[in-house]
Tab-separated table of C-alpha atoms and ligand atoms in Angstrom:
chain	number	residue	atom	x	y	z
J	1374	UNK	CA	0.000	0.000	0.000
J	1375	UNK	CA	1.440	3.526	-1.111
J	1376	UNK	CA	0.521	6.713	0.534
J	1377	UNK	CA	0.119	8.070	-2.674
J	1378	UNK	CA	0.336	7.807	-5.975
J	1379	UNK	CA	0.587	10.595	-8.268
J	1380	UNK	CA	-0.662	10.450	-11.615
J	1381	UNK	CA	1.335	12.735	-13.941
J	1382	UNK	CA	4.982	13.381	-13.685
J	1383	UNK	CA	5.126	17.439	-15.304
J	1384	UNK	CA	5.949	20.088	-12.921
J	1385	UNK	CA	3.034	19.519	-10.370
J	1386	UNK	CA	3.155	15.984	-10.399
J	1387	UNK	CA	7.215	16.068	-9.804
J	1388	UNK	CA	6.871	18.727	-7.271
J	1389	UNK	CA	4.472	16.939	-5.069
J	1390	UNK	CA	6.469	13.454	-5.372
J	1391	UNK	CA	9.462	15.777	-3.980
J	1392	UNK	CA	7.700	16.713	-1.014
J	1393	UNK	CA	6.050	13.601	-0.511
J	1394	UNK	CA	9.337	11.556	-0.827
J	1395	UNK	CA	11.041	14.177	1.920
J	1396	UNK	CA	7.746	14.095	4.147
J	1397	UNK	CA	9.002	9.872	3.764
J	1398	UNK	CA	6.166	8.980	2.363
J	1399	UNK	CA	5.873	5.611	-0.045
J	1400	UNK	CA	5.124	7.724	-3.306
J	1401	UNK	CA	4.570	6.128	-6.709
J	1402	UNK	CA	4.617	8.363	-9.480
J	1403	UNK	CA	3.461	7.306	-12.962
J	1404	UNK	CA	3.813	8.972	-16.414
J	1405	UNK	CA	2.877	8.266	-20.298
J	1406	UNK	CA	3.289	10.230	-23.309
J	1407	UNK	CA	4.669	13.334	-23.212
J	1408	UNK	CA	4.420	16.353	-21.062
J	1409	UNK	CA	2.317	19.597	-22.291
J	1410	UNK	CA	5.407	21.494	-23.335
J	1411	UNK	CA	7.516	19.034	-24.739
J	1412	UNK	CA	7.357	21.008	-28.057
J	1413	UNK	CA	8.771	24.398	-26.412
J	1414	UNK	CA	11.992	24.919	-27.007
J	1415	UNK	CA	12.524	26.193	-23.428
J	1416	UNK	CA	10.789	27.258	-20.255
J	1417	UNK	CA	9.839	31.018	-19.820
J	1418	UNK	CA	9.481	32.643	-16.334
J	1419	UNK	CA	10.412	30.108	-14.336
J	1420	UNK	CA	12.687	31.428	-11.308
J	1421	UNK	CA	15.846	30.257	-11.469
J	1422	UNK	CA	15.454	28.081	-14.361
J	1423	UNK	CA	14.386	30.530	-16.811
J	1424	UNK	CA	15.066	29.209	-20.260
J	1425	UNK	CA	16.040	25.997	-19.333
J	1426	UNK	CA	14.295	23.126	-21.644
J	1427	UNK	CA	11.249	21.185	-20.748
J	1428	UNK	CA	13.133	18.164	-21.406
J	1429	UNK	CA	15.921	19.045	-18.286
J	1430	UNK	CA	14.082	20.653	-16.323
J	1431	UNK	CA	11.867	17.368	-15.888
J	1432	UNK	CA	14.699	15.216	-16.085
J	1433	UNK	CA	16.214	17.016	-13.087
J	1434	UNK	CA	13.169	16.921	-11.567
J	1435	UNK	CA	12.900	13.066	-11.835
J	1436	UNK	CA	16.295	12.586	-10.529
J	1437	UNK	CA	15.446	15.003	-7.107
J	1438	UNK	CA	12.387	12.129	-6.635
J	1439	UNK	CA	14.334	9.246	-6.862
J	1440	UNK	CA	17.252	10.131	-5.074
J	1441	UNK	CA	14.969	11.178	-2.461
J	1442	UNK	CA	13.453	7.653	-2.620
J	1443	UNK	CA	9.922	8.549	-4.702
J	1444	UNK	CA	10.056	5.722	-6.999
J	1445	UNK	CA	8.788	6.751	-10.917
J	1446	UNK	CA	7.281	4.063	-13.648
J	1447	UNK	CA	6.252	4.909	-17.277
J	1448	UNK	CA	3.139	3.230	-17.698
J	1449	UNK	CA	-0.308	4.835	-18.853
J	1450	UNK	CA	-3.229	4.673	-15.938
J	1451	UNK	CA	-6.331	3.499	-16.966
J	1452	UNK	CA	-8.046	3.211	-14.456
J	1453	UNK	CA	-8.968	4.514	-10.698
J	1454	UNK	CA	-11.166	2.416	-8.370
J	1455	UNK	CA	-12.215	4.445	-4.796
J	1456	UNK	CA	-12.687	0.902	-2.413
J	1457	UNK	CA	-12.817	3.116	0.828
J	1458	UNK	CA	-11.958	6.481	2.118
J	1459	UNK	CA	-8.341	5.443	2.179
J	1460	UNK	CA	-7.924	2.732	0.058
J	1461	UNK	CA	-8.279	3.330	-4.094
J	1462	UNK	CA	-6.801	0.697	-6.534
J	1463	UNK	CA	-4.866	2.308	-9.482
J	1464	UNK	CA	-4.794	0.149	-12.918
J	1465	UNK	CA	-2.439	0.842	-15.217
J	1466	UNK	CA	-2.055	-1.267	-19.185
J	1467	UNK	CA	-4.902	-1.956	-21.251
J	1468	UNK	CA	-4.967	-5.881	-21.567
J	1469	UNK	CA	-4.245	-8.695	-19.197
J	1470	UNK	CA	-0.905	-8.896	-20.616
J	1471	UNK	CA	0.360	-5.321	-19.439
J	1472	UNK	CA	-2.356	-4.724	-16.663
J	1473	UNK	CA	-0.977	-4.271	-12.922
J	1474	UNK	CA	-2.471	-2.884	-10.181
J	1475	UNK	CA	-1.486	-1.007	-7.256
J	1476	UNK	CA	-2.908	0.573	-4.012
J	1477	UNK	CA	-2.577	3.661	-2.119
J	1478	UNK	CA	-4.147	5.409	0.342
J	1479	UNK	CA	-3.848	8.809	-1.291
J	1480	UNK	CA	-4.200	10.155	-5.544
J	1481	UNK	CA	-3.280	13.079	-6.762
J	1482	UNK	CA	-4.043	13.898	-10.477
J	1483	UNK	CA	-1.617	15.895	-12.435
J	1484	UNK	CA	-2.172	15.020	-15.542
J	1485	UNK	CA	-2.619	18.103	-16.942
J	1486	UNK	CA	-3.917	19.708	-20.351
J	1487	UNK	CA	-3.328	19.019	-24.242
J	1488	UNK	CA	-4.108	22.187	-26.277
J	1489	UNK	CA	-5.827	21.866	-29.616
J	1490	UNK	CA	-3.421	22.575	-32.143
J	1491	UNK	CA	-3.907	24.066	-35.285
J	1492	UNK	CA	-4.392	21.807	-38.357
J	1493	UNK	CA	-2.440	22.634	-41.015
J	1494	UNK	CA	1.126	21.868	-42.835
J	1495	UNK	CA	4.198	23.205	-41.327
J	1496	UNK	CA	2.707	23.506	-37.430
J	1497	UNK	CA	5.038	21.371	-35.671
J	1498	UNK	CA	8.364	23.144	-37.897
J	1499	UNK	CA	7.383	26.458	-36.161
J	1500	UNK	CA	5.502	25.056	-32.451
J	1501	UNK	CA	7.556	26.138	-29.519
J	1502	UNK	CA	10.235	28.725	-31.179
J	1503	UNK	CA	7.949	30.916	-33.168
J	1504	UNK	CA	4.433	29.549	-32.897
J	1505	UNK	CA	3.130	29.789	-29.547
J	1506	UNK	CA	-0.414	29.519	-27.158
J	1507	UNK	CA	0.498	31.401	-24.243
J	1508	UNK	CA	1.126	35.135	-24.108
J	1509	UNK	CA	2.043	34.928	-20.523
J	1510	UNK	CA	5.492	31.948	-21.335
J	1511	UNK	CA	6.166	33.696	-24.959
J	1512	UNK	CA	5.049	37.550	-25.397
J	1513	UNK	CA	8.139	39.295	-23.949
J	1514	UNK	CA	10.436	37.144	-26.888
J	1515	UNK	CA	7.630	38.860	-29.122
J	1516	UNK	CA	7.974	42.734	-28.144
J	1517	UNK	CA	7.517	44.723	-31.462
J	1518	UNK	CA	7.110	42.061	-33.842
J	1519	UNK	CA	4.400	41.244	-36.262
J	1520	UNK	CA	1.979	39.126	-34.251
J	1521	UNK	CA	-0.753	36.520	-36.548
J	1522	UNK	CA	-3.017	35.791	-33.655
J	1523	UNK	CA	-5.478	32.573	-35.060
J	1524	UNK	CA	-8.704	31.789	-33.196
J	1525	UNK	CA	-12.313	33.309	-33.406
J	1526	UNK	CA	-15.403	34.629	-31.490
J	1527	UNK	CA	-14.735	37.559	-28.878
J	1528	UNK	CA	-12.560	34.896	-26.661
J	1529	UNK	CA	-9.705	35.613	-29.447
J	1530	UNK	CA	-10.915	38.992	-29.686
J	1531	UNK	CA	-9.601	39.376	-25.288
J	1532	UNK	CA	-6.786	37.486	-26.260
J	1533	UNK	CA	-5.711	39.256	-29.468
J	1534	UNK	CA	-5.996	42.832	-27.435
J	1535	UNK	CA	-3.795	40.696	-24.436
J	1536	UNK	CA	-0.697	40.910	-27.029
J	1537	UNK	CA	-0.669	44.975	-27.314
J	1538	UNK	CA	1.090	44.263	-23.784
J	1539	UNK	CA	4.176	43.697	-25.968
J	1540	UNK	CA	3.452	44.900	-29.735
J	1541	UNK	CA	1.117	46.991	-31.418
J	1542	UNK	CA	1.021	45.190	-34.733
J	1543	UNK	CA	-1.230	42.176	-34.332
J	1544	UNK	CA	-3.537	40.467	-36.856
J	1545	UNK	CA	-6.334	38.441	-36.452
J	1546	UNK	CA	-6.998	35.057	-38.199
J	1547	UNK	CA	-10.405	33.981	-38.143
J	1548	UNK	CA	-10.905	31.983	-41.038
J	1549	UNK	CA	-14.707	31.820	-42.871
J	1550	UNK	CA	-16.209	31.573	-39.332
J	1551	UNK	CA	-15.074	34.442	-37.788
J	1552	UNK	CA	-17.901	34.585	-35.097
J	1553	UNK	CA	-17.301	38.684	-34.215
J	1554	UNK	CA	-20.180	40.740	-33.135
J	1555	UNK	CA	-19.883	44.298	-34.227
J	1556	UNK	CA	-18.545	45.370	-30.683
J	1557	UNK	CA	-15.989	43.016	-31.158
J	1558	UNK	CA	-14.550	44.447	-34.437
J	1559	UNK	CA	-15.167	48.209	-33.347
J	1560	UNK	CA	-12.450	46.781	-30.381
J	1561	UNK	CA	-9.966	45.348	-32.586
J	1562	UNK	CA	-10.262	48.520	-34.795
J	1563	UNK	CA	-9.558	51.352	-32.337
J	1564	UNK	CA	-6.351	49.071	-31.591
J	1565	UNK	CA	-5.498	48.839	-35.561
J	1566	UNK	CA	-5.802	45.177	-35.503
J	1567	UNK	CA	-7.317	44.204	-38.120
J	1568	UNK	CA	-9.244	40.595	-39.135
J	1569	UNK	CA	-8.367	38.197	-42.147
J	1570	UNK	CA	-11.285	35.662	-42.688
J	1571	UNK	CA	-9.584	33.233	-45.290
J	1572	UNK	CA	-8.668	29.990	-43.810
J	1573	UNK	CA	-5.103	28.618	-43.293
J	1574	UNK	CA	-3.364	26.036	-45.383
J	1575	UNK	CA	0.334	26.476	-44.482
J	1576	UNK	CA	2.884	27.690	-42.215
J	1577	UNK	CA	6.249	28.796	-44.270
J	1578	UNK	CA	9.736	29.551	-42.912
J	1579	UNK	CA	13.097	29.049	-41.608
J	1580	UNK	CA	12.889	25.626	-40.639
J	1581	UNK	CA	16.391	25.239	-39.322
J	1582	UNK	CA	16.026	28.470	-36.774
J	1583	UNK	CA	12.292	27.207	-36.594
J	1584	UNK	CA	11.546	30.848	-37.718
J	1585	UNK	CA	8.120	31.574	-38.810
J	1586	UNK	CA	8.128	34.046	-41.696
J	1587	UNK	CA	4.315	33.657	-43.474
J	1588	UNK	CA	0.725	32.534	-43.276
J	1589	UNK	CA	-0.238	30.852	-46.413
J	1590	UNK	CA	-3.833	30.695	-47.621
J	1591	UNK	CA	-6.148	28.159	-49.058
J	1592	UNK	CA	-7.105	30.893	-51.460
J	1593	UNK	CA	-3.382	31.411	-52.794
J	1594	UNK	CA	-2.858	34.813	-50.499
J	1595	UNK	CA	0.050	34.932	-48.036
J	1596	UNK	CA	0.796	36.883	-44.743
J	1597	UNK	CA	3.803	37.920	-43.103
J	1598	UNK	CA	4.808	37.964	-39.734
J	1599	UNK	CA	7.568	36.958	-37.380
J	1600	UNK	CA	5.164	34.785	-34.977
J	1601	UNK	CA	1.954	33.307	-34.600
J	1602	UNK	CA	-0.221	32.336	-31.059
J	1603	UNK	CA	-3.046	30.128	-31.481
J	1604	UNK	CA	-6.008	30.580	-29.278
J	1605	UNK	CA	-8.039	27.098	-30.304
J	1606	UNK	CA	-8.578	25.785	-26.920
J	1607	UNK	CA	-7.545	22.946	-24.372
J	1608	UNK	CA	-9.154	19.618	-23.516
J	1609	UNK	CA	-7.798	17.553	-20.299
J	1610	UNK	CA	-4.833	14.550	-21.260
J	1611	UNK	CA	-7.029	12.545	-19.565
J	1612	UNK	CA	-10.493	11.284	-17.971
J	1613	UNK	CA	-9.512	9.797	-14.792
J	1614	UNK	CA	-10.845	12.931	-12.846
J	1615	UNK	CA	-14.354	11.994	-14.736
J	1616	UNK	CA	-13.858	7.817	-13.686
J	1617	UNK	CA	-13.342	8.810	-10.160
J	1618	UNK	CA	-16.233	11.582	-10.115
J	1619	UNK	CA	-14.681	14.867	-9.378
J	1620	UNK	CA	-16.628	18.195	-9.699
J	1621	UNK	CA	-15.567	19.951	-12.626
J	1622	UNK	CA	-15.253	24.053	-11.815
J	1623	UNK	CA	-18.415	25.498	-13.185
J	1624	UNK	CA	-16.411	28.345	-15.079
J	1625	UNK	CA	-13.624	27.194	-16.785
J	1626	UNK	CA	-14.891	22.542	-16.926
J	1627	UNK	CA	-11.484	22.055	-15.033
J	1628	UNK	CA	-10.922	20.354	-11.810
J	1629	UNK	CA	-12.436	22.004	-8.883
J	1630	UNK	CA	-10.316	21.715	-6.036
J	1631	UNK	CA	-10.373	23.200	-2.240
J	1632	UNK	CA	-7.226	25.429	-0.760
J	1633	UNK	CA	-5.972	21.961	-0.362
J	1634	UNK	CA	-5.718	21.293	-3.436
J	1635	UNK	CA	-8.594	18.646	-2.690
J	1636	UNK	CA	-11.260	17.620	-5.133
J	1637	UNK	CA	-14.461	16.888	-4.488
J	1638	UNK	CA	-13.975	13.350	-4.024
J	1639	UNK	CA	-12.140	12.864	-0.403
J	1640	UNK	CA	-8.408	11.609	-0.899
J	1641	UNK	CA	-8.548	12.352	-4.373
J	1642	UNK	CA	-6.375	15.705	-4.787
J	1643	UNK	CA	-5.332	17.552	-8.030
J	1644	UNK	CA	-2.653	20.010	-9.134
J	1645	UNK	CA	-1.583	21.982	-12.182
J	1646	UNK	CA	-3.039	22.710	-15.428
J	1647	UNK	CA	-6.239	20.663	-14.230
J	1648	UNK	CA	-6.587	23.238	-11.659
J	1649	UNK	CA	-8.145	26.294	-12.298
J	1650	UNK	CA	-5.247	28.297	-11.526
J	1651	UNK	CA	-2.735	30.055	-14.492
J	1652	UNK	CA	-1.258	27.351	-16.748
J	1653	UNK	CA	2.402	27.613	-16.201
J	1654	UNK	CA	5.022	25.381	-15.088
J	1655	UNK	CA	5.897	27.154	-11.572
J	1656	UNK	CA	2.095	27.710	-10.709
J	1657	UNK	CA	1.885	24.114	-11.743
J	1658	UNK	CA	4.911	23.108	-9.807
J	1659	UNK	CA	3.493	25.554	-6.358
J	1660	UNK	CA	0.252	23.638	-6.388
J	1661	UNK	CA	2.140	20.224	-6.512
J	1662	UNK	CA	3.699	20.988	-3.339
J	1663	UNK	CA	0.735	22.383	-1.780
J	1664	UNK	CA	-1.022	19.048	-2.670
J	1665	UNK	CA	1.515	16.994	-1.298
J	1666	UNK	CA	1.892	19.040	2.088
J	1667	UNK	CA	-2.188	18.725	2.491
J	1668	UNK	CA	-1.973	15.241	1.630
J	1669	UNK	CA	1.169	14.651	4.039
J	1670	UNK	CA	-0.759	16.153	6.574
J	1671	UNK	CA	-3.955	13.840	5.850
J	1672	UNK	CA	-2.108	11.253	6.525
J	1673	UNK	CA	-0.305	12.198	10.451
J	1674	UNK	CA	-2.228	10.349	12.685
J	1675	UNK	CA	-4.723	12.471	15.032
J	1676	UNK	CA	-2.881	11.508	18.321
J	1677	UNK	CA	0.460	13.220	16.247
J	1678	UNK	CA	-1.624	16.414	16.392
J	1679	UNK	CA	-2.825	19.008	18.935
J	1680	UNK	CA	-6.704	20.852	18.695
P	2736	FAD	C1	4.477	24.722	-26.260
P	2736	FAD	C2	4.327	25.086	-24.809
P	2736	FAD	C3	5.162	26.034	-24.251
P	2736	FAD	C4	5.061	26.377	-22.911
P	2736	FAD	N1	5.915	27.295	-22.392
P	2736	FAD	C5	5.862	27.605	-21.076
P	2736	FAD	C6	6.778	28.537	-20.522
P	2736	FAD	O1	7.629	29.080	-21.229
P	2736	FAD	N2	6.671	28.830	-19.219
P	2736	FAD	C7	5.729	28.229	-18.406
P	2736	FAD	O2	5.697	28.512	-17.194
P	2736	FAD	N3	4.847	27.336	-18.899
P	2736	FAD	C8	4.897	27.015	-20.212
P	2736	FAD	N4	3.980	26.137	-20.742
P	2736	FAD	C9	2.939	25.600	-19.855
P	2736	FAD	C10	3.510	24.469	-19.015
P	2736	FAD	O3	4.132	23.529	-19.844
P	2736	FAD	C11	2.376	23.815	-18.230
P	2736	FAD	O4	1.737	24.791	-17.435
P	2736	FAD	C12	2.930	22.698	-17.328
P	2736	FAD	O5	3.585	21.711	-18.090
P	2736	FAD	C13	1.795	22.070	-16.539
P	2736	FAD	O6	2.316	21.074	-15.729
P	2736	FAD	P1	1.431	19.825	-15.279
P	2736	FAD	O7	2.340	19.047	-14.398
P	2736	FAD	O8	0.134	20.279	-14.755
P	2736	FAD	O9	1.099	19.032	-16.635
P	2736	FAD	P2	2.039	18.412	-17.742
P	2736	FAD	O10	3.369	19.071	-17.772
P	2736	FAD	O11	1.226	18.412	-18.986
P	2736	FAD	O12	2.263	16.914	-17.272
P	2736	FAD	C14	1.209	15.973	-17.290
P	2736	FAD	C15	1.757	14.626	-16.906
P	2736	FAD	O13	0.673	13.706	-16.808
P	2736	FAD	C16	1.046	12.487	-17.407
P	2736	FAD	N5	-0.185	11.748	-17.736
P	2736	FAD	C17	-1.315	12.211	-18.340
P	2736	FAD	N6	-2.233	11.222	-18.416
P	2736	FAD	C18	-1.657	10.126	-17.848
P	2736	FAD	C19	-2.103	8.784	-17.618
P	2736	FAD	N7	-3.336	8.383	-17.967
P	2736	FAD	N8	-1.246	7.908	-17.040
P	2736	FAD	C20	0.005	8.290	-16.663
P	2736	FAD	N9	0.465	9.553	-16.840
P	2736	FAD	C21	-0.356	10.456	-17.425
P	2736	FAD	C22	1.931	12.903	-18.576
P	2736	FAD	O14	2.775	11.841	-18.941
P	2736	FAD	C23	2.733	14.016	-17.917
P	2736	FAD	O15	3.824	13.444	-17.218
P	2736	FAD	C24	4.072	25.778	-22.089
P	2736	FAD	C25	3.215	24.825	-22.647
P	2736	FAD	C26	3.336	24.481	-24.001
P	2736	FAD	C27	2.395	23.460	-24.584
């Protein structure tokens, strides 16, 4: 029987198997596929580590578990079973073959988000080093460039006037359904932004510095700009939250979780981009040890404590 096992092994899922392992706790971690930023070429705002890549950052992150004793397995979870208040089974594998099962008295979820990407040729050349989702990692490396922002309705419209923070020469990509009201394009206006409604077909660049330099268009039209952010939504890497019955947060459909970092299923807890909170690697990372102290502290018996 674990204490806990944490399910996801980004920044909140590593940060809480830290604490747990130094609060000596029998911690199994698990991970599968690859984390949300493994396309960026490094991480942005991230004290101390600023600019380091996702790839080291987790792979020093994994080391600082295990030598702390957390023990990590690659293996996909399929499946969480709740059997009391502190006992869930955790299946992992999809056949009898690869299926194994273990038990803890403790989950956290961390299995955080997978943004919807946009679907056309050349995406993945440019993702991470000149295409981007998130203002708040990649605007600053953006400051007076020529910004193609691609999304639609007034969501992109928010997001879109979110960029004049570090350029004032943005353009919006809506493609045929651009879903602006009139308010809406008055807005982007009165900034100079204005609103192409052909659809895309291609990315074009330098694809050894991964540097964006044009939009191409299904109609034969091209646009030219140093960087692109794509504002097409999220969807969660997983439905385990859903198997085990947590409340979803009413306005933003992510995880709902207490100042513990508890869900609404007791001894089920849940930490970065699941959360409500910012999506970023040290928010992610924060929560991960906030779950783990709450869940640490779960766990000391009540004689251990005083009123
Ligand atoms: C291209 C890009 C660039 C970014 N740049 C920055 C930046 O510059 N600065 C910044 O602060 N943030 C950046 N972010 C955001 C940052 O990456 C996320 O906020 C952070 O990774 C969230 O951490 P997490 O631990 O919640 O989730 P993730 O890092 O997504 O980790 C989820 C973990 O869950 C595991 N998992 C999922 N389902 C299962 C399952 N069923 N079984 C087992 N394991 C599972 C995955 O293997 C993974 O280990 C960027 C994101 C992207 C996509």
């Amino acid at each position: 029987m674990y204490d806990c096992i944490v399910v996801g092994a980004g920044p909140a899922g590593l940060s809480a198997s830290l604490f747990l392992a130094r609060y000596r706790r029998r911690t199994l971690t698990f991970h599968h596929n690859s984390p949300r930023n493994e396309y960026a070429h490094s991480v942005h705002g991230f004290l101390g580590h600023h600019g380091i890549s996702p790839a080291e950052l987790l792979a020093r992150g994994r080391d600082e578990v295990t030598t702390h004793g957390g023990l990590i397995i690659e293996g996909c979870v399929t499946g969480i079973e709740r059997l009391s208040n502190n006992h869930f089974r955790v299946s992992t594998g999809n056949d009898n073959l690869d299926s194994r099962t273990f038990d803890a008295r403790r989950i956290l979820l961390a299995t955080g988000l997978r943004d919807v990407t946009p679907d056309c040729t050349g995406f993945r050349d440019f993702y991470g080093v000149s295409v981007h989702h998130c203002p708040d990692c990649d605007g600053y490396e953006c400051i007076d460039k020529r910004i193609a922002v691609l999304g639609s309705g007034t969501k992109t419209v928010g997001f879109a006037l979110g960029l004049l923070t570090w350029t004032n020469k943005i353009t919006l990509i809506t493609g045929d359904k651009a879903g602006l009201s009139k308010d809406d394009r008055a807005k982007l206006a009165a900034f100079d932004i204005s609103v192409l409604e052909q659809s895309v077909k291609a990315l074009a660049g330098d694809l050894k510095s991964k540097q964006l330099q044009r939009v191409l268009f299904s109609d034969g039209d091209a646009f030219d700009c140093d960087a692109l952010f794509f504002n097409l939504g999220t969807e969660p890497a997983s439905n385990l939250h859903e198997v085990l019955g947590c409340k979803l947060d009413e306005s933003c459909g992510l995880v709902w979780v207490d100042q513990t970092q508890q869900t609404s299923v007791e001894g089920v807890y849940a930490a970065g981009d699941i959360t409500p909170n910012s999506q970023l690697a040290i928010v992610a990372a924060a929560e991960g040890a906030m779950a783990a102290i709450h869940i640490h502290d779960s766990l000391i018996p009540s004689e251990r404590k005083t009123e």
